[in-house]
PDB file of C-alpha atoms in Angstrom:
ATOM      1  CA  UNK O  21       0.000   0.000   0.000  1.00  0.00           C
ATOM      2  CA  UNK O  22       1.186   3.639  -0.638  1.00  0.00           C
ATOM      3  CA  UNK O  23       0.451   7.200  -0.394  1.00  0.00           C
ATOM      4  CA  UNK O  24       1.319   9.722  -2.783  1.00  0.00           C
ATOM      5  CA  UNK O  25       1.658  13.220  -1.039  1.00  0.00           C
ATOM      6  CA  UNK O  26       0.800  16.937  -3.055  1.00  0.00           C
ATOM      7  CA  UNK O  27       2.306  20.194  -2.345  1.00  0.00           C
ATOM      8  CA  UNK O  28       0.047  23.280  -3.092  1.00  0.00           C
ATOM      9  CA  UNK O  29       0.817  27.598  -3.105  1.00  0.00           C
ATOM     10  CA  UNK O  30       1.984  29.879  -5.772  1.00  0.00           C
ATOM     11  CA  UNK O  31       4.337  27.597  -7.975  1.00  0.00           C
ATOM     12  CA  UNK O  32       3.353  25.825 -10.983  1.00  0.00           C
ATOM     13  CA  UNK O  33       1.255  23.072 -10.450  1.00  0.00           C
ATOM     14  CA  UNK O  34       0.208  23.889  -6.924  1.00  0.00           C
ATOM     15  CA  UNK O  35      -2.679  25.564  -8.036  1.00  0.00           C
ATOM     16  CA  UNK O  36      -5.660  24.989  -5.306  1.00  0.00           C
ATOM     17  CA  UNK O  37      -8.241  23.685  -8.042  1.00  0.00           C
ATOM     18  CA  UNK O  38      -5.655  21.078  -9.155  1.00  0.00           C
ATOM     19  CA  UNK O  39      -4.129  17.919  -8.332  1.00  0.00           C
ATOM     20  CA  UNK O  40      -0.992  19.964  -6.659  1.00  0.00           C
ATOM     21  CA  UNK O  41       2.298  19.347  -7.204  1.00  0.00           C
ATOM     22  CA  UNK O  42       3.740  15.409  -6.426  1.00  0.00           C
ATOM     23  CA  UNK O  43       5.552  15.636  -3.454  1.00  0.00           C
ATOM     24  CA  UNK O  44       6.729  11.905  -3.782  1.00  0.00           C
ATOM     25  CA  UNK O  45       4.940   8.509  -2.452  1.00  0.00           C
ATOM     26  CA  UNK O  46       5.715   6.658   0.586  1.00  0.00           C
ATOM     27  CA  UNK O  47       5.385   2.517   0.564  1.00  0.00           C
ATOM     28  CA  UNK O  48       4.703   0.147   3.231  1.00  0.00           C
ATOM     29  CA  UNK O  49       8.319  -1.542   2.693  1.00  0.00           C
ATOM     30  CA  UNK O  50      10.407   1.178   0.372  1.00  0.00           C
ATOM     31  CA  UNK O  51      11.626   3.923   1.438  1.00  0.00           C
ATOM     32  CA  UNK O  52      10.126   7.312   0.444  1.00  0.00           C
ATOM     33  CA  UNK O  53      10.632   8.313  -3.756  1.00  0.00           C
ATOM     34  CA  UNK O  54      10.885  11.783  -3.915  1.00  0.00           C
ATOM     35  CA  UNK O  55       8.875  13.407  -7.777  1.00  0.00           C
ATOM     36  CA  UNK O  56      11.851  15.235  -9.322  1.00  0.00           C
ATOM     37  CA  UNK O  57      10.841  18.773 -10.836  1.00  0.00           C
ATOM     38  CA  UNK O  58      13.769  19.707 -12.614  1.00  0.00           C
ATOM     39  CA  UNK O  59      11.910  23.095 -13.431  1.00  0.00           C
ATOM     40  CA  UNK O  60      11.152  23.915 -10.438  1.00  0.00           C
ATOM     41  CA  UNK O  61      15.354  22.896  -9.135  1.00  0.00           C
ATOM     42  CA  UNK O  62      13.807  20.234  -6.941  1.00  0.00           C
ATOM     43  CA  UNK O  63      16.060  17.876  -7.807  1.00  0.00           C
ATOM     44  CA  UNK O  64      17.442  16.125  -3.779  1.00  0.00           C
ATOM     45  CA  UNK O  65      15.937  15.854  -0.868  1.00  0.00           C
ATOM     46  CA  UNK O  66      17.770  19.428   0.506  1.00  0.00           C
ATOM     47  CA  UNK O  67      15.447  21.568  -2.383  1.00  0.00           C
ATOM     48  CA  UNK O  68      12.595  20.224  -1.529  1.00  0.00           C
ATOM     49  CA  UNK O  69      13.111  20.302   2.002  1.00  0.00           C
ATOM     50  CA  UNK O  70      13.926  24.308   1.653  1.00  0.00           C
ATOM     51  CA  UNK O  71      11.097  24.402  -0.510  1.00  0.00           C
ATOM     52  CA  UNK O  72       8.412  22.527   1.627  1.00  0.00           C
ATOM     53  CA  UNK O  73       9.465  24.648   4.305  1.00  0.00           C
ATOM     54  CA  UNK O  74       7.852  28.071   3.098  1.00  0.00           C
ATOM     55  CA  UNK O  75       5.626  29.688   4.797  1.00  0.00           C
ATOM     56  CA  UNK O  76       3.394  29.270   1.554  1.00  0.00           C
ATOM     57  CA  UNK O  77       3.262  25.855   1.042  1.00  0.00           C
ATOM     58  CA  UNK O  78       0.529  23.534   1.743  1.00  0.00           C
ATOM     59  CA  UNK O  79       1.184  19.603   1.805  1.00  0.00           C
ATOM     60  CA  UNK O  80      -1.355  17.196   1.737  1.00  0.00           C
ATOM     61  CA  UNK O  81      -2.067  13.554   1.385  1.00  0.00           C
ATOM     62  CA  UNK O  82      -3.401  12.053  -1.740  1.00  0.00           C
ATOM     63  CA  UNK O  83      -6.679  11.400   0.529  1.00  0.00           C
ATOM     64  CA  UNK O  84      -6.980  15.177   1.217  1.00  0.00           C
ATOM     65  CA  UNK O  85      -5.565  15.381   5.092  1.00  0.00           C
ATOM     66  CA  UNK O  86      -3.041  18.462   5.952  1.00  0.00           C
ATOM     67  CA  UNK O  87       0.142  17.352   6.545  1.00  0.00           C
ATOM     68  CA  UNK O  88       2.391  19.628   8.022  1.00  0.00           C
ATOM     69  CA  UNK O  89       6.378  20.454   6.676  1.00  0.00           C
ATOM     70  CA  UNK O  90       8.057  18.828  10.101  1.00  0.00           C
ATOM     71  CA  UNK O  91       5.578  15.142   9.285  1.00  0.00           C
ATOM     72  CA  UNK O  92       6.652  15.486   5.712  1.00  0.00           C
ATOM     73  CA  UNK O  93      10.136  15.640   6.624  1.00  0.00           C
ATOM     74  CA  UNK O  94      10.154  13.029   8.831  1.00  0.00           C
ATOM     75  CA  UNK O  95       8.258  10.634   6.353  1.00  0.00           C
ATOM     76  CA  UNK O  96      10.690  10.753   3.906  1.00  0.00           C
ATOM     77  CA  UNK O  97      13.706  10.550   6.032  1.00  0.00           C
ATOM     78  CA  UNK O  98      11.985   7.606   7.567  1.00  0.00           C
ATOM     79  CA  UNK O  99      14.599   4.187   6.859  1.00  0.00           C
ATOM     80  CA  UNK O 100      12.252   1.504   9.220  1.00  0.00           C
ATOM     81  CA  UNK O 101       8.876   0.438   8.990  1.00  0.00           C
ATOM     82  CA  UNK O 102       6.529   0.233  11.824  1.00  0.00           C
ATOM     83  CA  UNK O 103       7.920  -2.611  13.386  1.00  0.00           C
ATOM     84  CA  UNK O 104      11.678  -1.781  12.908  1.00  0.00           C
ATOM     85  CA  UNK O 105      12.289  -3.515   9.461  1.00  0.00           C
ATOM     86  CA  UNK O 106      14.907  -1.896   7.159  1.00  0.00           C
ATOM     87  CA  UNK O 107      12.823   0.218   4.000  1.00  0.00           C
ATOM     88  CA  UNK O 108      14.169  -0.851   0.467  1.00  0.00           C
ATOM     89  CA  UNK O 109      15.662   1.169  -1.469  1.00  0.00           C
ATOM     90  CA  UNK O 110      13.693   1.709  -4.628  1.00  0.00           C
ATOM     91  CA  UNK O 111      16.250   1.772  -7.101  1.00  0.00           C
ATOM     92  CA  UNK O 112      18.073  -1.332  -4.967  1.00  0.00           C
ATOM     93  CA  UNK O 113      21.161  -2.195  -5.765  1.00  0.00           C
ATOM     94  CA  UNK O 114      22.075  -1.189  -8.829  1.00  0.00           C
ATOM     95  CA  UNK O 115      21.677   2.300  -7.881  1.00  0.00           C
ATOM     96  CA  UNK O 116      19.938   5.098 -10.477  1.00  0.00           C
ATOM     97  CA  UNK O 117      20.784   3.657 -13.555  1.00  0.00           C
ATOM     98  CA  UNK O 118      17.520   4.376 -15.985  1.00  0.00           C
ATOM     99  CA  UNK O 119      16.591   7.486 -17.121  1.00  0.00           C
ATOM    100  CA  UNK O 120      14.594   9.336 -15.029  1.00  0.00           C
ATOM    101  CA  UNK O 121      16.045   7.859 -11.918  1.00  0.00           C
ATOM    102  CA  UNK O 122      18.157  10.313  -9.326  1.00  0.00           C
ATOM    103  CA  UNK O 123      19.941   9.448  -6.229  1.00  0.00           C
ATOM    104  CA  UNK O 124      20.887  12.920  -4.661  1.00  0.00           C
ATOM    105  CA  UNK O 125      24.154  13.298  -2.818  1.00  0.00           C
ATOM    106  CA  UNK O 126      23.104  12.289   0.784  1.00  0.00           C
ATOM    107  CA  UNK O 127      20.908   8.774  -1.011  1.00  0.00           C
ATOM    108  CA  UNK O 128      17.809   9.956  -1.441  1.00  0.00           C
ATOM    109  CA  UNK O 129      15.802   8.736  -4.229  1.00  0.00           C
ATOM    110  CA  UNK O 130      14.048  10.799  -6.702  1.00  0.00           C
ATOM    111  CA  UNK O 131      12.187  10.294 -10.195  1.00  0.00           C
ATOM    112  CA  UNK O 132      11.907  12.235 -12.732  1.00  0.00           C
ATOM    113  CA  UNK O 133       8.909  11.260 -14.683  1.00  0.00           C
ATOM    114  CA  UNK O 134       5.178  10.258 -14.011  1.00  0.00           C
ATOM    115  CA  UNK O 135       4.789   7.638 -11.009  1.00  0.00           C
ATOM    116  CA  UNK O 136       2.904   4.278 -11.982  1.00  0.00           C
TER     117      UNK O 136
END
């Protein structure tokens, strides 16, 4: 099961009657997948923590609950499941090696392309 999380404010794609902008989606047993914008320069986890961070910025979950910049932050920086069991990486082993695929400099994972 997953949950794909939308960012919303004055950017491109964030506009209130839309879908927002992908945030990224978190899975039971992988570890968080940050959307890559390269438009927008949110491209590792350190843009789009600056960027989630401003004070007009509104994050919310693809069921429509408010979640807030700190839970975002710690979602995605999560590396256990519930019951202390490692997250997979999504890329796994082989690392970011189709197009589309990022690994930022501190290992976070990013795509750059529509999620399936």
């Amino acid at each position: 099961m997953s949950t794909n999380y939308y960012a919303f404010g004055p950017f491109p794609g964030g506009e209130e009657s839309g879908e927002g902008l992908h945030v990224g989606q978190n899975a039971s047993v992988h570890r968080f997948l940050l959307r890559a914008h390269p438009d927008l320069g949110l491209t590792s986890f350190a843009a789009w923590k600056e960027f989630l961070f401003r004070p007009d910025v509104t994050i919310r979950a693809e069921s429509g609950y408010a979640v807030s910049a700190q839970e975002m932050g710690m979602t995605i920086v999560e590396r256990t499941d519930a019951r202390g069991w490692p997250r997979k990486a999504r890329f796994g082993i082989r690392g970011a090696t189709r197009p589309g695929e990022i690994v930022d400099a501190e290992g976070y994972e990013l795509y750059d392309g529509e999620f399936f």
